CSV table of C-alpha atoms and ligand atoms in Angstrom, one decimal:
chain,number,residue,atom,x,y,z
A,243,MET,CA,-0.1,-0.4,0.1
A,244,ASN,CA,1.6,3.2,-0.9
A,245,ASP,CA,1.6,6.3,1.8
A,246,LEU,CA,-1.4,7.9,0.1
A,247,LEU,CA,-3.4,5.1,0.2
A,248,ARG,CA,-2.5,4.1,3.3
A,249,GLN,CA,-3.1,8.3,4.8
A,250,PHE,CA,-6.7,8.5,3.1
A,251,MET,CA,-7.8,4.6,4.4
A,252,GLU,CA,-6.2,5.5,7.5
A,253,LYS,CA,-9.4,8.2,7.7
A,254,VAL,CA,-12.0,6.8,6.4
A,255,SER,CA,-10.6,3.7,8.6
A,256,ARG,CA,-11.6,5.9,11.7
A,257,ARG,CA,-14.2,7.0,10.9
A,258,ASN,CA,-16.0,3.6,9.7
A,259,ASN,CA,-14.9,1.8,13.1
A,260,GLY,CA,-16.4,-2.6,12.7
A,261,GLU,CA,-17.7,-1.4,9.5
A,262,PRO,CA,-15.2,-4.2,7.4
A,263,GLU,CA,-17.7,-4.7,4.4
A,264,PHE,CA,-18.1,-1.3,3.6
A,265,LEU,CA,-13.9,-0.5,4.5
A,266,GLN,CA,-13.2,-3.6,1.9
A,267,ALA,CA,-15.1,-2.1,-0.7
A,268,VAL,CA,-14.0,0.7,-0.5
A,269,THR,CA,-10.0,0.1,-0.3
A,270,GLU,CA,-11.0,-1.6,-3.4
A,271,VAL,CA,-12.2,1.3,-5.4
A,272,ALA,CA,-8.7,3.2,-3.5
A,273,GLU,CA,-6.5,1.1,-4.3
A,274,SER,CA,-7.6,2.2,-7.8
A,275,LEU,CA,-7.9,5.8,-7.7
A,276,ILE,CA,-6.1,7.2,-5.3
A,277,PRO,CA,-2.9,6.9,-8.6
A,278,PHE,CA,-5.9,7.9,-10.1
A,279,ILE,CA,-6.4,11.1,-8.7
A,280,SER,CA,-2.4,12.0,-8.4
A,281,GLU,CA,-2.0,12.4,-12.3
A,282,HIS,CA,-5.2,14.4,-12.3
A,283,PRO,CA,-4.4,17.6,-8.8
A,284,ILE,CA,-9.0,18.7,-9.5
A,285,TYR,CA,-10.0,16.0,-8.1
A,286,ARG,CA,-7.7,16.0,-5.4
A,287,ASP,CA,-7.8,19.3,-4.3
A,288,ASN,CA,-11.8,19.3,-4.3
A,289,LYS,CA,-11.6,15.9,-1.7
A,290,VAL,CA,-14.0,14.4,-4.0
A,291,LEU,CA,-13.1,11.3,-3.1
A,292,GLU,CA,-12.9,11.5,0.2
A,293,ARG,CA,-16.9,12.9,-0.4
A,294,VAL,CA,-17.6,9.9,-2.3
A,295,VAL,CA,-17.1,8.2,0.6
A,296,GLU,CA,-19.2,9.5,3.1
A,297,PRO,CA,-23.1,9.0,2.3
A,298,GLU,CA,-25.2,12.5,1.8
A,299,ARG,CA,-27.8,10.9,4.6
A,300,VAL,CA,-28.0,7.6,6.9
A,301,ILE,CA,-31.1,6.6,7.6
A,302,MET,CA,-32.2,4.1,9.8
A,303,PHE,CA,-35.4,3.6,12.1
A,304,ARG,CA,-37.7,1.2,13.9
A,305,VAL,CA,-40.0,-1.5,12.3
A,306,PRO,CA,-42.1,-3.0,14.4
A,307,TRP,CA,-45.4,-5.5,13.1
A,308,ILE,CA,-47.4,-7.8,14.6
A,309,ASN,CA,-46.4,-11.4,13.3
A,310,ASP,CA,-49.6,-14.3,12.5
A,311,LYS,CA,-49.3,-15.2,16.4
A,312,GLY,CA,-50.3,-11.9,17.6
A,313,GLU,CA,-47.0,-10.9,19.1
A,314,VAL,CA,-45.0,-8.0,18.4
A,315,GLU,CA,-41.6,-8.2,16.3
A,316,VAL,CA,-39.4,-5.4,16.1
A,317,ASN,CA,-36.9,-5.0,13.2
A,318,ARG,CA,-34.3,-2.3,12.1
A,319,GLY,CA,-34.9,-0.4,8.6
A,320,PHE,CA,-31.6,1.4,6.6
A,321,ARG,CA,-31.6,3.7,3.9
A,322,ILE,CA,-28.5,5.1,2.7
A,323,GLN,CA,-28.7,8.3,0.3
A,324,MET,CA,-24.9,8.1,-0.9
A,325,ASN,CA,-24.7,10.6,-4.1
A,326,SER,CA,-27.4,12.0,-6.3
A,327,ALA,CA,-24.8,14.0,-8.3
A,328,ILE,CA,-25.5,12.8,-11.6
A,329,GLY,CA,-29.4,11.7,-9.9
A,330,PRO,CA,-31.5,11.1,-7.9
A,331,TYR,CA,-30.9,7.9,-5.1
A,332,LYS,CA,-31.1,4.6,-7.0
A,333,GLY,CA,-30.3,1.2,-5.4
A,334,GLY,CA,-32.0,-1.9,-4.1
A,335,LEU,CA,-33.5,-3.0,-0.5
A,336,ARG,CA,-32.2,-6.1,0.6
A,337,PHE,CA,-33.9,-8.2,3.6
A,338,HIS,CA,-31.4,-10.6,5.2
A,339,PRO,CA,-30.2,-11.6,8.6
A,340,SER,CA,-27.3,-10.2,7.9
A,341,VAL,CA,-27.7,-6.9,6.8
A,342,ASN,CA,-26.0,-4.0,9.3
A,343,LEU,CA,-25.3,-0.7,8.3
A,344,SER,CA,-21.7,-2.1,7.0
A,345,VAL,CA,-23.4,-4.5,5.0
A,346,LEU,CA,-25.9,-1.9,3.6
A,347,LYS,CA,-23.4,1.1,2.9
A,348,PHE,CA,-20.6,-1.2,0.8
A,349,LEU,CA,-23.8,-1.6,-1.2
A,350,ALA,CA,-24.8,1.7,-1.9
A,351,PHE,CA,-21.1,2.7,-2.5
A,352,GLU,CA,-20.7,0.3,-5.3
A,353,GLN,CA,-24.2,1.4,-6.4
A,354,VAL,CA,-22.9,4.6,-7.5
A,355,PHE,CA,-20.4,4.0,-9.4
A,356,LYS,CA,-22.3,1.2,-11.1
A,357,ASN,CA,-25.3,3.6,-11.1
A,358,SER,CA,-22.3,6.0,-13.3
A,359,LEU,CA,-21.8,2.9,-15.6
A,360,THR,CA,-24.4,3.0,-17.2
A,361,GLY,CA,-24.6,6.0,-18.4
A,362,LEU,CA,-27.7,6.7,-16.9
A,363,PRO,CA,-28.5,9.6,-15.0
A,364,MET,CA,-28.7,8.0,-11.4
A,365,GLY,CA,-26.8,8.2,-8.0
A,366,GLY,CA,-27.0,5.4,-5.8
A,367,GLY,CA,-28.2,4.3,-2.3
A,368,LYS,CA,-29.2,0.8,-1.0
A,369,GLY,CA,-31.5,-0.1,2.2
A,370,GLY,CA,-33.4,-3.1,4.0
A,371,SER,CA,-33.6,-4.6,6.5
A,372,ASP,CA,-32.7,-7.4,8.4
A,373,PHE,CA,-35.8,-9.0,8.8
A,374,ASP,CA,-36.0,-12.6,6.7
A,375,PRO,CA,-38.6,-13.3,4.8
A,376,LYS,CA,-37.9,-17.8,5.1
A,377,GLY,CA,-40.2,-19.0,6.3
A,378,ARG,CA,-42.7,-16.3,7.4
A,379,SER,CA,-46.5,-15.9,5.5
A,380,ASP,CA,-47.5,-13.6,3.1
A,381,ASN,CA,-49.4,-12.0,5.4
A,382,GLU,CA,-46.2,-11.6,7.8
A,383,VAL,CA,-44.2,-10.1,5.0
A,384,MET,CA,-47.0,-8.2,3.4
A,385,LYS,CA,-47.7,-6.8,7.7
A,386,PHE,CA,-43.8,-5.9,7.4
A,387,CYS,CA,-44.0,-4.7,4.4
A,388,GLN,CA,-46.2,-2.0,5.8
A,389,SER,CA,-44.6,-1.0,8.0
A,390,PHE,CA,-41.1,-0.8,7.2
A,391,MET,CA,-42.8,1.7,3.9
A,392,THR,CA,-44.8,3.2,6.6
A,393,GLU,CA,-41.5,4.8,7.8
A,394,LEU,CA,-39.4,5.2,4.1
A,395,TYR,CA,-42.0,6.8,2.3
A,396,ARG,CA,-41.1,10.3,3.9
A,397,HIS,CA,-37.6,9.8,2.6
A,398,VAL,CA,-37.8,8.3,-1.3
A,399,GLY,CA,-40.3,9.7,-4.0
A,400,ALA,CA,-40.2,9.2,-8.4
A,401,ASP,CA,-37.7,12.1,-8.7
A,402,ILE,CA,-36.1,11.8,-5.7
A,403,ASP,CA,-34.7,7.9,-4.0
A,404,ILE,CA,-36.3,4.6,-6.3
A,405,PRO,CA,-35.6,1.5,-4.5
A,406,ALA,CA,-35.7,-2.3,-6.2
A,407,GLY,CA,-35.8,-4.9,-5.4
A,408,ASP,CA,-32.5,-7.5,-4.0
A,409,ILE,CA,-31.8,-10.2,-1.9
A,410,GLY,CA,-35.1,-11.4,0.1
A,411,VAL,CA,-37.0,-8.6,-1.7
A,412,GLY,CA,-38.5,-9.7,-5.3
A,413,LYS,CA,-42.1,-8.7,-7.0
A,414,ARG,CA,-44.2,-9.6,-3.9
A,415,GLU,CA,-42.7,-7.5,-1.8
A,416,ILE,CA,-42.4,-4.7,-4.1
A,417,GLY,CA,-45.9,-4.8,-4.4
A,418,TYR,CA,-46.7,-4.9,-1.0
A,419,LEU,CA,-43.9,-1.3,-0.5
A,420,PHE,CA,-46.0,-0.2,-3.5
A,421,GLY,CA,-48.9,-1.0,-2.3
A,422,GLN,CA,-48.5,0.9,1.4
A,423,TYR,CA,-46.8,4.1,-0.4
A,424,LYS,CA,-49.4,4.7,-2.6
A,425,ARG,CA,-52.1,4.3,-0.1
A,426,ILE,CA,-50.1,7.3,2.3
A,427,LYS,CA,-49.2,9.0,-0.5
A,428,GLY,CA,-52.7,9.0,-2.3
A,429,GLU,CA,-50.3,9.0,-5.8
A,430,PHE,CA,-48.9,6.4,-8.3
A,431,SER,CA,-45.5,7.3,-9.2
A,432,GLY,CA,-42.9,5.5,-10.3
A,433,VAL,CA,-41.3,5.2,-7.1
A,434,LEU,CA,-39.9,1.5,-6.7
A,435,THR,CA,-38.8,-0.8,-10.1
A,436,GLY,CA,-38.8,-4.4,-10.4
A,437,LYS,CA,-43.4,-3.9,-9.9
A,438,GLY,CA,-45.7,-6.7,-11.6
A,439,PHE,CA,-46.4,-6.4,-14.9
A,440,GLU,CA,-50.0,-5.3,-15.4
A,441,TRP,CA,-48.5,-2.3,-13.1
A,442,GLY,CA,-45.3,-0.5,-14.6
A,443,CYS,CA,-42.0,-2.7,-14.3
A,444,SER,CA,-40.7,-2.9,-17.8
A,445,LEU,CA,-40.1,-5.9,-19.5
A,446,ILE,CA,-36.7,-7.8,-19.0
A,447,ARG,CA,-36.5,-6.3,-15.7
A,448,PRO,CA,-36.3,-9.9,-13.9
A,449,GLU,CA,-34.3,-11.3,-16.6
A,450,ALA,CA,-32.0,-8.3,-16.6
A,451,THR,CA,-29.2,-8.7,-14.6
A,452,GLY,CA,-28.8,-12.4,-15.4
A,453,TYR,CA,-29.3,-11.7,-18.7
A,454,GLY,CA,-27.1,-8.9,-18.5
A,455,LEU,CA,-24.3,-10.5,-17.2
A,456,VAL,CA,-23.9,-13.1,-19.9
A,457,TYR,CA,-23.7,-9.8,-22.1
A,458,PHE,CA,-21.2,-9.0,-20.2
A,459,VAL,CA,-19.4,-12.4,-19.9
A,460,GLU,CA,-19.2,-12.7,-24.5
A,461,GLU,CA,-17.6,-9.2,-24.6
A,462,ILE,CA,-15.2,-10.2,-22.2
A,463,LEU,CA,-15.0,-13.6,-24.9
A,464,LYS,CA,-14.8,-11.8,-27.5
A,465,ILE,CA,-11.2,-10.1,-27.0
A,466,ARG,CA,-10.3,-13.4,-26.0
A,467,GLY,CA,-11.0,-14.6,-29.5
A,468,GLU,CA,-14.2,-17.7,-28.4
A,469,THR,CA,-17.8,-17.8,-27.3
A,470,ILE,CA,-19.4,-19.0,-24.2
A,471,GLN,CA,-20.9,-21.7,-26.7
A,472,GLY,CA,-19.5,-24.9,-25.4
A,473,LYS,CA,-18.4,-23.5,-22.5
A,474,ARG,CA,-18.7,-25.2,-18.6
A,475,VAL,CA,-19.7,-23.1,-15.9
A,476,THR,CA,-20.6,-23.3,-12.7
A,477,ILE,CA,-22.9,-20.9,-11.4
A,478,SER,CA,-23.7,-20.1,-7.3
A,479,GLY,CA,-27.6,-19.3,-6.3
A,480,SER,CA,-30.3,-19.6,-7.0
A,481,GLY,CA,-31.8,-17.2,-7.0
A,482,ASN,CA,-32.8,-14.0,-9.2
A,483,VAL,CA,-29.2,-12.8,-10.9
A,484,ALA,CA,-28.5,-17.2,-10.9
A,485,GLN,CA,-31.4,-18.2,-12.6
A,486,TYR,CA,-31.7,-15.2,-15.6
A,487,ALA,CA,-27.7,-16.2,-15.7
A,488,ALA,CA,-28.0,-19.4,-16.3
A,489,GLU,CA,-31.0,-19.6,-19.1
A,490,LYS,CA,-29.2,-17.4,-21.2
A,491,CYS,CA,-25.8,-19.6,-20.4
A,492,ILE,CA,-27.8,-22.3,-21.6
A,493,ALA,CA,-29.7,-20.8,-24.6
A,494,LYS,CA,-25.9,-19.8,-25.9
A,495,GLY,CA,-25.3,-23.2,-25.9
A,496,ALA,CA,-23.3,-23.0,-22.6
A,497,LYS,CA,-23.3,-25.6,-19.9
A,498,VAL,CA,-24.6,-24.3,-16.3
A,499,VAL,CA,-23.6,-27.6,-14.2
A,500,THR,CA,-23.9,-26.0,-11.3
A,501,MET,CA,-26.4,-24.0,-8.8
A,502,SER,CA,-25.9,-23.6,-5.1
A,503,ASP,CA,-28.4,-21.7,-2.3
A,504,SER,CA,-27.5,-21.2,1.4
A,505,ASP,CA,-27.2,-25.1,2.0
A,506,GLY,CA,-25.0,-26.4,-0.5
A,507,PHE,CA,-24.9,-26.5,-4.3
A,508,ILE,CA,-25.7,-29.3,-6.8
A,509,TYR,CA,-23.8,-30.6,-9.7
A,510,GLU,CA,-24.7,-31.8,-13.7
A,511,PRO,CA,-21.7,-33.3,-15.3
A,512,ASP,CA,-23.2,-32.8,-18.1
A,513,GLY,CA,-25.7,-29.3,-17.4
A,514,LEU,CA,-28.7,-28.3,-16.8
A,515,ASP,CA,-31.5,-27.9,-19.5
A,516,LEU,CA,-34.3,-25.1,-19.5
A,517,GLU,CA,-36.6,-27.8,-18.0
A,518,ARG,CA,-34.8,-28.6,-15.2
A,519,LEU,CA,-34.0,-24.6,-14.7
A,520,GLN,CA,-37.7,-24.6,-14.4
A,521,PHE,CA,-38.1,-26.7,-12.0
A,522,LEU,CA,-35.7,-24.9,-10.6
A,523,LYS,CA,-37.8,-21.6,-11.1
A,524,GLU,CA,-40.5,-23.0,-9.3
A,525,LEU,CA,-39.2,-24.6,-6.8
A,526,LYS,CA,-38.0,-22.0,-5.0
A,527,GLU,CA,-40.1,-18.4,-6.5
A,528,VAL,CA,-43.3,-20.8,-5.9
A,529,ARG,CA,-42.4,-23.1,-4.0
A,530,ARG,CA,-39.9,-21.3,-1.7
A,531,GLY,CA,-38.3,-24.3,-1.4
A,532,ARG,CA,-34.1,-25.8,-0.4
A,533,ILE,CA,-31.5,-27.1,-3.6
A,534,SER,CA,-31.3,-29.6,-2.1
A,535,GLU,CA,-35.2,-31.5,-3.6
A,536,TYR,CA,-34.2,-30.0,-6.5
A,537,ALA,CA,-31.0,-32.9,-6.3
A,538,ALA,CA,-33.6,-35.6,-4.5
A,539,HIS,CA,-36.0,-35.2,-7.6
A,540,PHE,CA,-33.2,-35.5,-10.2
A,541,LYS,CA,-31.2,-37.5,-8.3
A,542,CYS,CA,-28.4,-35.2,-9.2
A,543,ASP,CA,-25.2,-34.4,-7.1
A,544,TYR,CA,-26.1,-32.6,-3.7
A,545,PHE,CA,-23.0,-31.2,-2.4
A,546,LYS,CA,-24.8,-30.1,1.7
A,547,GLY,CA,-22.7,-27.2,2.9
A,548,GLU,CA,-19.8,-26.8,0.2
A,549,ARG,CA,-19.8,-24.0,-2.1
A,550,PRO,CA,-19.2,-24.8,-6.0
A,551,TRP,CA,-15.9,-23.3,-7.1
A,552,ARG,CA,-13.6,-26.7,-6.6
A,553,ILE,CA,-15.4,-27.9,-9.8
A,554,LYS,CA,-14.1,-27.4,-13.1
A,555,CYS,CA,-15.2,-24.9,-15.1
A,556,ASP,CA,-14.1,-22.6,-18.0
A,557,ILE,CA,-15.9,-19.6,-16.4
A,558,ALA,CA,-17.6,-19.0,-12.5
A,559,LEU,CA,-20.2,-16.6,-12.4
A,560,PRO,CA,-20.4,-16.1,-8.3
A,561,ASN,CA,-24.1,-15.3,-8.2
A,562,ALA,CA,-25.2,-15.6,-4.2
A,563,THR,CA,-23.6,-13.3,-2.5
A,564,GLN,CA,-20.4,-11.1,-0.7
A,565,ASN,CA,-17.1,-12.6,0.0
A,566,GLU,CA,-18.1,-16.3,-1.6
A,567,VAL,CA,-15.2,-16.5,-3.3
A,568,ASP,CA,-12.3,-16.9,-1.1
A,569,GLY,CA,-8.5,-17.0,-2.2
A,570,LYS,CA,-8.5,-21.0,-1.5
A,571,ASP,CA,-11.4,-20.7,-3.9
A,572,ALA,CA,-9.1,-18.8,-6.5
A,573,LYS,CA,-6.5,-20.9,-6.1
A,574,SER,CA,-9.0,-24.1,-6.4
A,575,LEU,CA,-10.8,-22.6,-10.0
A,576,ILE,CA,-6.9,-20.9,-11.6
A,577,GLU,CA,-5.9,-25.1,-10.8
A,578,ASN,CA,-8.7,-26.1,-12.6
A,579,GLY,CA,-8.6,-24.1,-16.0
A,580,CYS,CA,-11.1,-21.3,-15.2
A,581,PHE,CA,-10.2,-18.3,-17.2
A,582,CYS,CA,-13.0,-15.7,-16.5
A,583,VAL,CA,-15.6,-15.4,-13.1
A,584,ALA,CA,-17.6,-12.4,-13.4
A,585,GLU,CA,-19.7,-11.4,-10.9
A,586,GLY,CA,-23.3,-11.8,-11.0
A,587,ALA,CA,-23.7,-10.4,-6.3
A,588,ASN,CA,-22.5,-7.6,-5.2
A,589,MET,CA,-18.4,-8.0,-4.2
A,590,PRO,CA,-18.7,-12.0,-3.9
A,591,CYS,CA,-15.5,-12.5,-4.3
A,592,THR,CA,-12.7,-11.8,-1.0
A,593,PRO,CA,-9.5,-9.2,-1.6
A,594,GLU,CA,-7.4,-12.2,-1.6
A,595,ALA,CA,-9.2,-14.1,-4.6
A,596,VAL,CA,-9.3,-10.8,-6.7
A,597,ALA,CA,-5.6,-10.3,-6.4
A,598,ALA,CA,-5.1,-14.1,-7.8
A,599,PHE,CA,-7.4,-13.6,-10.4
A,600,ASN,CA,-4.9,-10.6,-11.4
A,601,LYS,CA,-2.4,-12.0,-10.9
A,602,ALA,CA,-3.5,-15.4,-12.8
A,603,GLN,CA,-4.2,-13.0,-15.6
A,604,VAL,CA,-7.9,-14.7,-15.3
A,605,SER,CA,-9.9,-11.5,-16.5
A,606,TYR,CA,-12.4,-11.5,-13.4
A,607,ALA,CA,-15.8,-8.8,-14.0
A,608,PRO,CA,-16.6,-6.8,-10.7
A,609,GLY,CA,-19.5,-6.8,-10.2
A,610,LYS,CA,-20.1,-3.0,-10.4
A,611,ALA,CA,-19.1,-3.5,-14.1
A,612,ALA,CA,-21.2,-7.3,-15.1
A,613,ASN,CA,-24.4,-6.6,-12.7
A,614,ALA,CA,-24.7,-3.4,-14.0
A,615,GLY,CA,-27.8,-4.8,-16.1
A,616,GLY,CA,-30.2,-5.2,-13.5
A,617,VAL,CA,-30.2,-1.6,-12.1
A,618,ALA,CA,-29.4,0.1,-16.2
A,619,VAL,CA,-33.3,-1.9,-16.7
A,620,SER,CA,-34.4,-0.5,-13.6
A,621,GLY,CA,-33.3,3.3,-15.3
A,622,LEU,CA,-34.9,1.6,-18.2
A,623,GLU,CA,-38.3,0.8,-15.9
A,624,MET,CA,-38.0,4.4,-14.2
A,625,SER,CA,-38.3,6.4,-18.0
A,626,GLN,CA,-41.6,4.1,-19.1
A,627,ASN,CA,-43.0,5.3,-15.9
A,628,SER,CA,-42.1,9.3,-16.6
A,629,VAL,CA,-43.8,9.2,-19.6
A,630,ARG,CA,-46.2,6.8,-19.6
A,631,PHE,CA,-45.0,4.6,-22.2
A,632,SER,CA,-43.4,0.3,-22.6
A,633,TRP,CA,-40.9,-0.7,-24.5
A,634,SER,CA,-41.6,-3.9,-26.2
A,635,ARG,CA,-39.4,-7.1,-24.8
A,636,ASP,CA,-36.9,-7.0,-27.9
A,637,GLU,CA,-36.8,-3.1,-27.6
A,638,VAL,CA,-35.7,-3.6,-24.0
A,639,ASP,CA,-33.0,-6.9,-24.3
A,640,ASN,CA,-31.9,-5.0,-27.6
A,641,LYS,CA,-31.3,-1.5,-24.9
A,642,LEU,CA,-29.5,-3.9,-22.2
A,643,ARG,CA,-26.7,-5.6,-24.7
A,644,ASP,CA,-25.9,-2.1,-25.6
A,645,ILE,CA,-25.2,-1.0,-22.4
A,646,MET,CA,-23.3,-3.8,-21.9
A,647,LYS,CA,-20.7,-3.1,-24.2
A,648,GLN,CA,-21.0,0.5,-23.5
A,649,ILE,CA,-19.9,-0.3,-19.7
A,650,HIS,CA,-17.5,-3.0,-21.0
A,651,ARG,CA,-15.2,0.0,-23.6
A,652,ILE,CA,-15.0,1.8,-20.4
A,653,CYS,CA,-13.5,-0.6,-18.7
A,654,VAL,CA,-11.3,-1.2,-21.7
A,655,LYS,CA,-10.6,2.2,-21.9
A,656,TYR,CA,-8.7,2.6,-18.7
A,657,GLY,CA,-8.1,-0.6,-18.0
A,658,LYS,CA,-6.1,-2.5,-20.1
A,659,GLU,CA,-2.5,-2.4,-18.7
A,660,GLU,CA,0.7,-2.4,-20.8
A,661,ASP,CA,1.1,-6.0,-21.2
A,662,GLY,CA,-2.7,-6.2,-22.2
A,663,HIS,CA,-4.0,-7.5,-19.7
A,664,ILE,CA,-7.4,-5.7,-18.9
A,665,ASN,CA,-7.9,-4.6,-15.2
A,666,TYR,CA,-12.2,-4.7,-15.3
A,667,GLU,CA,-12.0,-3.4,-11.7
A,668,LYS,CA,-9.4,0.1,-12.2
A,669,GLY,CA,-11.1,0.1,-15.5
A,670,ALA,CA,-15.1,-0.4,-13.5
A,671,ASN,CA,-13.5,1.3,-10.7
A,672,ILE,CA,-12.5,4.8,-12.9
A,673,GLY,CA,-14.4,4.9,-15.5
A,674,GLY,CA,-17.6,4.9,-12.6
A,675,PHE,CA,-15.6,7.6,-11.4
A,676,VAL,CA,-15.0,10.3,-13.6
A,677,LYS,CA,-18.3,11.0,-14.6
A,678,ILE,CA,-19.2,11.8,-11.1
A,679,ALA,CA,-15.8,13.8,-10.6
A,680,GLU,CA,-17.0,15.9,-13.0
A,681,ALA,CA,-20.8,16.9,-11.8
A,682,MET,CA,-19.6,17.1,-8.0
A,683,LEU,CA,-16.8,19.9,-9.1
A,684,ALA,CA,-19.9,21.4,-11.5
A,685,GLN,CA,-22.5,20.9,-8.5
A,686,GLY,CA,-20.1,23.1,-6.5
A,687,VAL,CA,-18.6,22.0,-2.8
A,688,VAL,CA,-22.6,20.4,-0.9
B,855,NDP,P1,-32.1,-13.7,-4.7
B,855,NDP,O1,-32.5,-13.2,-3.0
B,855,NDP,O2,-33.6,-13.8,-4.8
B,855,NDP,O3,-31.3,-14.9,-4.1
B,855,NDP,C1,-30.0,-14.2,-3.2
B,855,NDP,C2,-29.4,-16.5,-3.7
B,855,NDP,O4,-28.4,-16.7,-3.3
B,855,NDP,C3,-30.1,-17.5,-3.3
B,855,NDP,O5,-30.1,-19.0,-3.8
B,855,NDP,C4,-29.7,-17.5,-1.3
B,855,NDP,O6,-29.8,-18.6,-1.1
B,855,NDP,C5,-28.2,-17.4,-1.7
B,855,NDP,N1,-27.5,-16.8,-0.9
B,855,NDP,C6,-28.0,-15.3,-0.1
B,855,NDP,N2,-26.8,-15.5,1.0
B,855,NDP,C7,-26.6,-16.2,1.1
B,855,NDP,C8,-25.3,-16.6,1.6
B,855,NDP,N3,-24.4,-15.7,3.5
B,855,NDP,N4,-24.8,-17.7,1.5
B,855,NDP,C9,-25.0,-18.6,0.8
B,855,NDP,N5,-25.9,-17.9,-0.5
B,855,NDP,C10,-26.2,-16.9,-0.2
B,855,NDP,O7,-30.9,-12.5,-4.5
B,855,NDP,P2,-30.9,-12.0,-6.5
B,855,NDP,O8,-30.0,-12.9,-7.3
B,855,NDP,O9,-31.1,-10.9,-6.3
B,855,NDP,O10,-29.0,-11.1,-5.5
B,855,NDP,C11,-27.8,-12.2,-5.4
B,855,NDP,C12,-27.2,-11.0,-5.5
B,855,NDP,O11,-26.8,-10.3,-6.9
B,855,NDP,C13,-27.4,-10.0,-4.5
B,855,NDP,O12,-25.2,-10.0,-3.8
B,855,NDP,C14,-27.4,-8.7,-4.6
B,855,NDP,O13,-27.1,-7.9,-4.3
B,855,NDP,C15,-27.0,-8.8,-6.8
B,855,NDP,N6,-27.2,-8.4,-7.5
B,855,NDP,C16,-28.7,-8.1,-7.6
B,855,NDP,C17,-29.3,-7.3,-8.8
B,855,NDP,C18,-30.9,-7.9,-8.9
B,855,NDP,O14,-31.4,-7.3,-9.8
B,855,NDP,N7,-31.5,-8.8,-8.0
B,855,NDP,C19,-29.0,-6.8,-9.6
B,855,NDP,C20,-27.6,-6.7,-9.0
B,855,NDP,C21,-27.0,-7.5,-7.8
B,855,NDP,P3,-30.8,-18.8,0.0
B,855,NDP,O15,-32.0,-19.2,-0.6
B,855,NDP,O16,-30.7,-19.8,0.7
B,855,NDP,O17,-31.0,-17.9,0.8
């Protein structure tokens, strides 16, 4: 670590003591940006990075609600309004027991760069709660969402802050949140994205993160003179991102050999087909079951309590959660011949894993670039809601593909090393930063 980076991180660490995920995300960005900022003194003199790491606003609130047994439960709600230099705050809501201030600040920080990379006018934010929807009845989820929105409504709005889904927040939760917002405010507006198709969702929004991830991988492979057809792909997760990444991989002729949930992973040596994937989607979305039930149904291998990174593959797509690929996992991926790792999840690779990938010249694409397709189509949903109009499936899909290509071009522009290796992490960090920094300079010290 050079001196400037050390001094910078010491200050950030002092102020954000006890927030390991946030500090991890800031360190990773600062490593790319501090050398760049040293060459551009206007950013240094105006303390742009120092301002970018400080949320514009952090909202924390009590969420009391009554469960099916008539008991009072209390959760904690959050909204981090990180940066609005290039547009209203935009970013998902996560409902998971692991949610805390550090996790949401890291996600909000990453979101600022990601949204900038899409080229759309969206600032960055993130929110959520330590509420766990797993095992809860629909009625309990509704009660919780109504209480959550009863506080959050005063901080959000179609031109202020537009939340969406994330882990534990899908169409059902967005529906309950939207219903309560509409009821309190008496207005039907585009305050949330990822809605139901009948009431404002953009076509392709559910698919967007997973599809966009595969479009990004195709751009990486193009540079390497390869295509995705016939490649072995390991995927973690079996939620929204994982399902649609798998769907697009299969449609393009790749072999998806693993999928997982927080209990373990399934291994299909010949690859899942669309029929099996459909079973998995229904299992997860409708029956809210466990991936072990897939293994029992199809009699395939199931590895309880394990992650899929020791399985031989060409491409790895970590699509579950943060820090799910560590240095040891990276070593086994590299030893098994994996040459491309693209993050569908946010920050799934630890710093040790990222360093190992870059050292081995594995094409490593960070989430802020590779999974930006979701928020990009959320941005397109906002535009459609504003003009009360909908684009066709093909129109949205084409725009998504163009945006992913554009993000890839930005990564190459700022991330190409002297030896020709593309450091996508550096490219995404610098490319995302420049647009925000210019807007912040233009808007004065605010
Ligand atoms: P879902 O809730 O739909 O699915 C999450 C998946 O990850 C589930 O299979 C879940 O398993 C698994 N998972 C969650 N936590 C853990 C854990 N601690 N250990 C192992 N597995 C875990 O979420 P999404 O698919 O929407 O999100 C997945 C990732 O993608 C997150 O990092 C999210 O921030 C990121 N992302 C999502 C976007 C979107 O549009 N949805 C956009 C950009 C990024 P289980 O069922 O057992 O909980």
